[in-house]
Amino acid sequence: MKENTSEQNKGLTGWIDKRLPVFTFINHNLRDYPTPKNLNYFWNFGSLAGITLVIMIVTGILLAMQYTADTELAFDSVERIMRDVNNGWLLRYIHMNGASMFFIIVFIHIFRGLYYGSYKYPREILWMLGVVILLLMMATAFMGYVLPWGQMSFWGATVITNLFSAFPVVGDYIVTFLWGGFSVDNPTLTRFFVLHYLLPFGIVGVVALHLVALHQFGSNNPTGLDVKSEGDTIPFHPYYTVKDYLGLGVYLIVFAGLVFFAPNFLGHPDNYIPANPLQTPAHIVPEWYFLPFYAILRAVPDKLLGVLLMFAAVMVLFFLPWLDKHKVRSANFRPYYRQFYWLFILDCLVLGWVGAMPAEGVYVLISRVATAYYFGFFLIIMPFLSRFEKTTDLPSSISAAVISEKFDNKEPSSESYVK
Amino acid sequence: MSEKDLKNKKSDVAVDEDKRDFLFVTTAGLAVAGSALTVFSLIDTMNPAKDVLALSTTEVDLSPVEEGQSLTVMWRGKPIFIRHRTDSEISDASNVSVDELPHMASDESRVKNPKWLVVVGVCTHLGCVPLGQKIGDNKGEYGGWFCPCHGSHYDTSGRVRKGPAPLNLEIPPYEFVTDDIIKIG
Ligand code: HEM
Ligand code: FES
């Protein structure tokens, strides 16, 4: 692709660009940036995640201007935001539902990577940085949920911090350290607020690295094939800027629908009851995006093992590039992997559902089976398939795949852009 | 994208430039309007909230304040100086030729009842609270208030007479509800 650097050497922009190449940088990364020409809509979710991060930081900072991190005042300060602050309800509902939207987006983003093998060579570090982002997001969301100091805030904080008490010998010390006292109390709330403010900026930093890593080899694509010639790519602008823009419009409609018509749909009503350290709500559940992990925790009858498995459920993602060493990236060409993959999606949904059910009777059994498949998928099926799975015929290049799909209406090799 | 690919596109029809411009302008226009509204709503959260605005009137009972005494009350987070002026303070204030003042204003224009002077106790220079409310305070060369920050002197009508302050002490909106009670705000 020819870069239009020449026109940038003139005028003020040229003068600045020579000394501080910001314009060249933008040009390289958002304009000329050669991008596979066959990306489908699942490739929109990265930019959506980035935009959501910005939305969260902006609304978060504005909320922090009104919020008071003190056990006596926190709940009322949130109610004040809802009632007295100009558009405070809007601000809070955007931030509250934004967290859910963020997780939906990032989960889809991850499942996209899982389907198209985006974690494989040479994108291992890109993928691992993604997992770091996920961990930071989980920590941030958990601490954010504690801030309104309702019943679910308090008891969620108590239960999650108590997870660490499972570790032998040091467990109790860790928990006391986390609390800064002998129960979840004012010191806990204060530090959670500080960290909830701090961590998103850590996420921004890791996202920057994530993008540096991405642009090293460029995006993967639905065929999973490497870019072989210039003909396989198109410039990012205008083709993908406009596609991202369309995706953003649809996304914001969904987001706004949630904010304006069902702002408490994903929340729990008990969190509108002020925290009471003397009374645990009858049925305590975490936010929906933690439910699958919560289900894994409860599936195991042993306290320590349950906690370890729950952490392992995220940590295992770090090892994906080495668990699945199959040469072919895209599941479109891996008939067996593809089936196990959809089963895995189903499994995650089941875990989410059972995590919201009481931990008794048949639910325990279901959660155990689902947990077994969760780990089985990564630790047994993936390594096994990478050795033995035969792939269907691979197209010779991205361009060849695109053309064969558009013009020979024979059996399409990928369903993704036929739809 | 290669020439060949372009030719292979389903539609070889010429691009309708007008339609494209129309779509571009409407899309961009809507996006700009939407973003502007959103940004406005969000920034508006930083304006005074309803509970803050609700604090904007204060009633004060003047009956315990003897002649020559002062009272400081809070209104909108700022001190309000209320002085029960003596006859000599009133005459000092009204016997000044208005033309000589840095910020011209007659005493009558600054009071509702000459016995009571009500001013915002915030120096018009850079916002310090002038001295002169407490017994023993330095009241400045004109017997009113003296701002210790950069040396502004105010007279018994709260008018600046000397120093860097550009304006007289501000008069808050207030009214006498009864002879002894005023409502500020
Ligand atoms: C705050 C959260 C995140 C942001 C803002 C973000 C941002 C992005 C962006 C803008 C892209 C390029 C567009 C795309 O391919 O969709 C991208 C690609 C990618 N992300 Fe993320 N990401 C986030 C979280 C994650 C997580 C949690 C993972 C994995 C565990 C992950 C894994 C990847 C991978 C593997 C790619 C390359 C995909 C490909 O080229 O096929 N990301 N990310
Ligand atoms: S603030 Fe009063 S003199 Fe400067």
Short mmCIF file of N, CA, C and O in Angstrom, two decimals, chain A residues 268-315:
data_model
loop_
_atom_site.label_atom_id
_atom_site.label_comp_id
_atom_site.label_asym_id
_atom_site.label_seq_id
_atom_site.Cartn_x
_atom_site.Cartn_y
_atom_site.Cartn_z
N HIS A 268 -29.49 -6.57 40.79
CA HIS A 268 -30.21 -7.32 41.79
C HIS A 268 -30.90 -6.33 42.74
O HIS A 268 -30.25 -5.45 43.28
N PRO A 269 -32.25 -6.49 42.93
CA PRO A 269 -32.98 -5.50 43.73
C PRO A 269 -32.43 -5.35 45.15
O PRO A 269 -32.52 -4.26 45.73
N ASP A 270 -31.85 -6.41 45.71
CA ASP A 270 -31.36 -6.31 47.08
C ASP A 270 -30.28 -5.25 47.24
O ASP A 270 -29.97 -4.84 48.36
N ASN A 271 -29.69 -4.84 46.12
CA ASN A 271 -28.64 -3.84 46.29
C ASN A 271 -29.21 -2.44 46.52
O ASN A 271 -28.46 -1.50 46.72
N TYR A 272 -30.53 -2.33 46.47
CA TYR A 272 -31.15 -1.06 46.87
C TYR A 272 -31.54 -1.07 48.35
O TYR A 272 -32.23 -0.18 48.82
N ILE A 273 -31.08 -2.10 49.07
CA ILE A 273 -31.24 -2.10 50.53
C ILE A 273 -29.87 -1.78 51.11
O ILE A 273 -28.88 -2.39 50.72
N PRO A 274 -29.79 -0.81 52.01
CA PRO A 274 -28.47 -0.46 52.56
C PRO A 274 -27.80 -1.65 53.22
O PRO A 274 -28.48 -2.51 53.80
N ALA A 275 -26.48 -1.70 53.13
CA ALA A 275 -25.71 -2.81 53.69
C ALA A 275 -26.04 -3.01 55.16
O ALA A 275 -26.13 -2.05 55.93
N ASN A 276 -26.23 -4.27 55.53
CA ASN A 276 -26.49 -4.59 56.93
C ASN A 276 -25.60 -5.76 57.32
O ASN A 276 -25.85 -6.90 56.94
N PRO A 277 -24.54 -5.49 58.10
CA PRO A 277 -23.58 -6.54 58.44
C PRO A 277 -24.18 -7.63 59.33
O PRO A 277 -23.52 -8.62 59.60
N LEU A 278 -25.42 -7.43 59.80
CA LEU A 278 -26.00 -8.41 60.70
C LEU A 278 -26.96 -9.35 59.99
O LEU A 278 -27.47 -10.28 60.59
N GLN A 279 -27.23 -9.06 58.70
CA GLN A 279 -28.20 -9.92 58.04
C GLN A 279 -27.82 -10.21 56.59
O GLN A 279 -27.76 -9.30 55.76
N THR A 280 -27.57 -11.48 56.31
CA THR A 280 -27.24 -11.88 54.94
C THR A 280 -28.54 -12.09 54.17
O THR A 280 -29.46 -12.71 54.68
N PRO A 281 -28.62 -11.58 52.93
CA PRO A 281 -29.81 -11.85 52.12
C PRO A 281 -29.97 -13.35 51.90
O PRO A 281 -28.98 -14.08 51.86
N ALA A 282 -31.23 -13.78 51.73
CA ALA A 282 -31.51 -15.22 51.65
C ALA A 282 -30.76 -15.87 50.49
O ALA A 282 -30.25 -16.98 50.60
N HIS A 283 -30.67 -15.17 49.37
CA HIS A 283 -30.11 -15.80 48.18
C HIS A 283 -29.09 -14.84 47.58
O HIS A 283 -29.46 -13.86 46.97
N ILE A 284 -27.84 -15.10 47.81
CA ILE A 284 -26.89 -14.13 47.28
C ILE A 284 -26.22 -14.65 46.01
O ILE A 284 -25.77 -15.79 45.94
N VAL A 285 -26.24 -13.81 45.00
CA VAL A 285 -25.63 -14.15 43.71
C VAL A 285 -24.74 -13.01 43.25
O VAL A 285 -25.04 -11.85 43.51
N PRO A 286 -23.65 -13.34 42.55
CA PRO A 286 -22.83 -12.27 42.00
C PRO A 286 -23.48 -11.69 40.74
O PRO A 286 -24.52 -12.18 40.29
N GLU A 287 -22.86 -10.68 40.16
CA GLU A 287 -23.34 -10.14 38.90
C GLU A 287 -23.27 -11.24 37.83
O GLU A 287 -22.46 -12.16 37.93
N TRP A 288 -24.10 -11.11 36.81
CA TRP A 288 -24.26 -12.22 35.85
C TRP A 288 -22.94 -12.64 35.22
O TRP A 288 -22.71 -13.82 34.96
N TYR A 289 -22.02 -11.67 34.99
CA TYR A 289 -20.80 -12.05 34.28
C TYR A 289 -19.85 -12.88 35.12
O TYR A 289 -18.89 -13.44 34.60
N PHE A 290 -20.11 -13.00 36.43
CA PHE A 290 -19.28 -13.87 37.25
C PHE A 290 -19.93 -15.24 37.47
O PHE A 290 -19.32 -16.13 38.06
N LEU A 291 -21.17 -15.38 37.02
CA LEU A 291 -21.92 -16.60 37.36
C LEU A 291 -21.23 -17.90 36.93
O LEU A 291 -21.18 -18.84 37.72
N PRO A 292 -20.67 -17.97 35.70
CA PRO A 292 -20.03 -19.25 35.34
C PRO A 292 -18.90 -19.61 36.31
O PRO A 292 -18.75 -20.78 36.67
N PHE A 293 -18.15 -18.62 36.72
CA PHE A 293 -17.04 -18.90 37.63
C PHE A 293 -17.55 -19.27 39.01
O PHE A 293 -17.02 -20.14 39.69
N TYR A 294 -18.63 -18.60 39.40
CA TYR A 294 -19.27 -18.89 40.68
C TYR A 294 -19.78 -20.34 40.69
O TYR A 294 -19.66 -21.05 41.68
N ALA A 295 -20.32 -20.76 39.55
CA ALA A 295 -20.83 -22.13 39.44
C ALA A 295 -19.69 -23.13 39.62
O ALA A 295 -19.85 -24.15 40.30
N ILE A 296 -18.53 -22.82 39.04
CA ILE A 296 -17.39 -23.73 39.19
C ILE A 296 -16.97 -23.80 40.66
O ILE A 296 -16.71 -24.87 41.20
N LEU A 297 -16.96 -22.65 41.31
CA LEU A 297 -16.61 -22.61 42.74
C LEU A 297 -17.51 -23.54 43.55
O LEU A 297 -17.04 -24.30 44.40
N ARG A 298 -18.80 -23.45 43.26
CA ARG A 298 -19.74 -24.21 44.09
C ARG A 298 -19.85 -25.67 43.68
O ARG A 298 -20.42 -26.48 44.40
N ALA A 299 -19.32 -26.00 42.49
CA ALA A 299 -19.43 -27.38 42.03
C ALA A 299 -18.56 -28.31 42.86
O ALA A 299 -18.82 -29.50 42.94
N VAL A 300 -17.52 -27.73 43.48
CA VAL A 300 -16.56 -28.57 44.18
C VAL A 300 -16.87 -28.57 45.67
O VAL A 300 -17.03 -27.52 46.27
N PRO A 301 -16.96 -29.78 46.25
CA PRO A 301 -17.31 -29.83 47.68
C PRO A 301 -16.20 -29.34 48.60
O PRO A 301 -16.45 -29.04 49.76
N ASP A 302 -14.98 -29.27 48.09
CA ASP A 302 -13.86 -28.86 48.95
C ASP A 302 -13.60 -27.37 48.79
O ASP A 302 -13.52 -26.86 47.67
N LYS A 303 -13.45 -26.65 49.93
CA LYS A 303 -13.32 -25.20 49.87
C LYS A 303 -12.10 -24.76 49.06
O LYS A 303 -12.21 -24.01 48.09
N LEU A 304 -10.93 -25.28 49.43
CA LEU A 304 -9.70 -24.86 48.75
C LEU A 304 -9.74 -25.23 47.27
O LEU A 304 -9.44 -24.41 46.40
N LEU A 305 -10.16 -26.45 47.00
CA LEU A 305 -10.18 -26.91 45.61
C LEU A 305 -11.13 -26.08 44.77
O LEU A 305 -10.83 -25.72 43.62
N GLY A 306 -12.28 -25.74 45.37
CA GLY A 306 -13.25 -24.92 44.65
C GLY A 306 -12.65 -23.59 44.24
O GLY A 306 -12.76 -23.15 43.10
N VAL A 307 -11.98 -22.97 45.21
CA VAL A 307 -11.37 -21.67 44.93
C VAL A 307 -10.29 -21.79 43.86
O VAL A 307 -10.23 -21.00 42.92
N LEU A 308 -9.46 -22.83 43.98
CA LEU A 308 -8.39 -23.01 43.00
C LEU A 308 -8.95 -23.24 41.61
O LEU A 308 -8.47 -22.66 40.63
N LEU A 309 -9.99 -24.05 41.52
CA LEU A 309 -10.58 -24.32 40.21
C LEU A 309 -11.16 -23.05 39.61
O LEU A 309 -11.04 -22.80 38.41
N MET A 310 -11.77 -22.24 40.45
CA MET A 310 -12.36 -21.02 39.93
C MET A 310 -11.29 -20.12 39.32
O MET A 310 -11.45 -19.59 38.23
N PHE A 311 -10.18 -19.97 40.06
CA PHE A 311 -9.10 -19.15 39.49
C PHE A 311 -8.52 -19.83 38.24
O PHE A 311 -8.21 -19.18 37.25
N ALA A 312 -8.42 -21.14 38.31
CA ALA A 312 -7.86 -21.87 37.17
C ALA A 312 -8.70 -21.68 35.92
O ALA A 312 -8.18 -21.69 34.80
N ALA A 313 -10.01 -21.49 36.11
CA ALA A 313 -10.89 -21.35 34.95
C ALA A 313 -10.49 -20.16 34.09
O ALA A 313 -10.66 -20.18 32.88
N VAL A 314 -9.94 -19.12 34.72
CA VAL A 314 -9.46 -17.99 33.93
C VAL A 314 -8.01 -18.23 33.51
O VAL A 314 -7.63 -17.99 32.37
N MET A 315 -7.22 -18.72 34.45
CA MET A 315 -5.79 -18.88 34.20
C MET A 315 -5.52 -19.81 33.02
O MET A 315 -4.54 -19.63 32.29
#
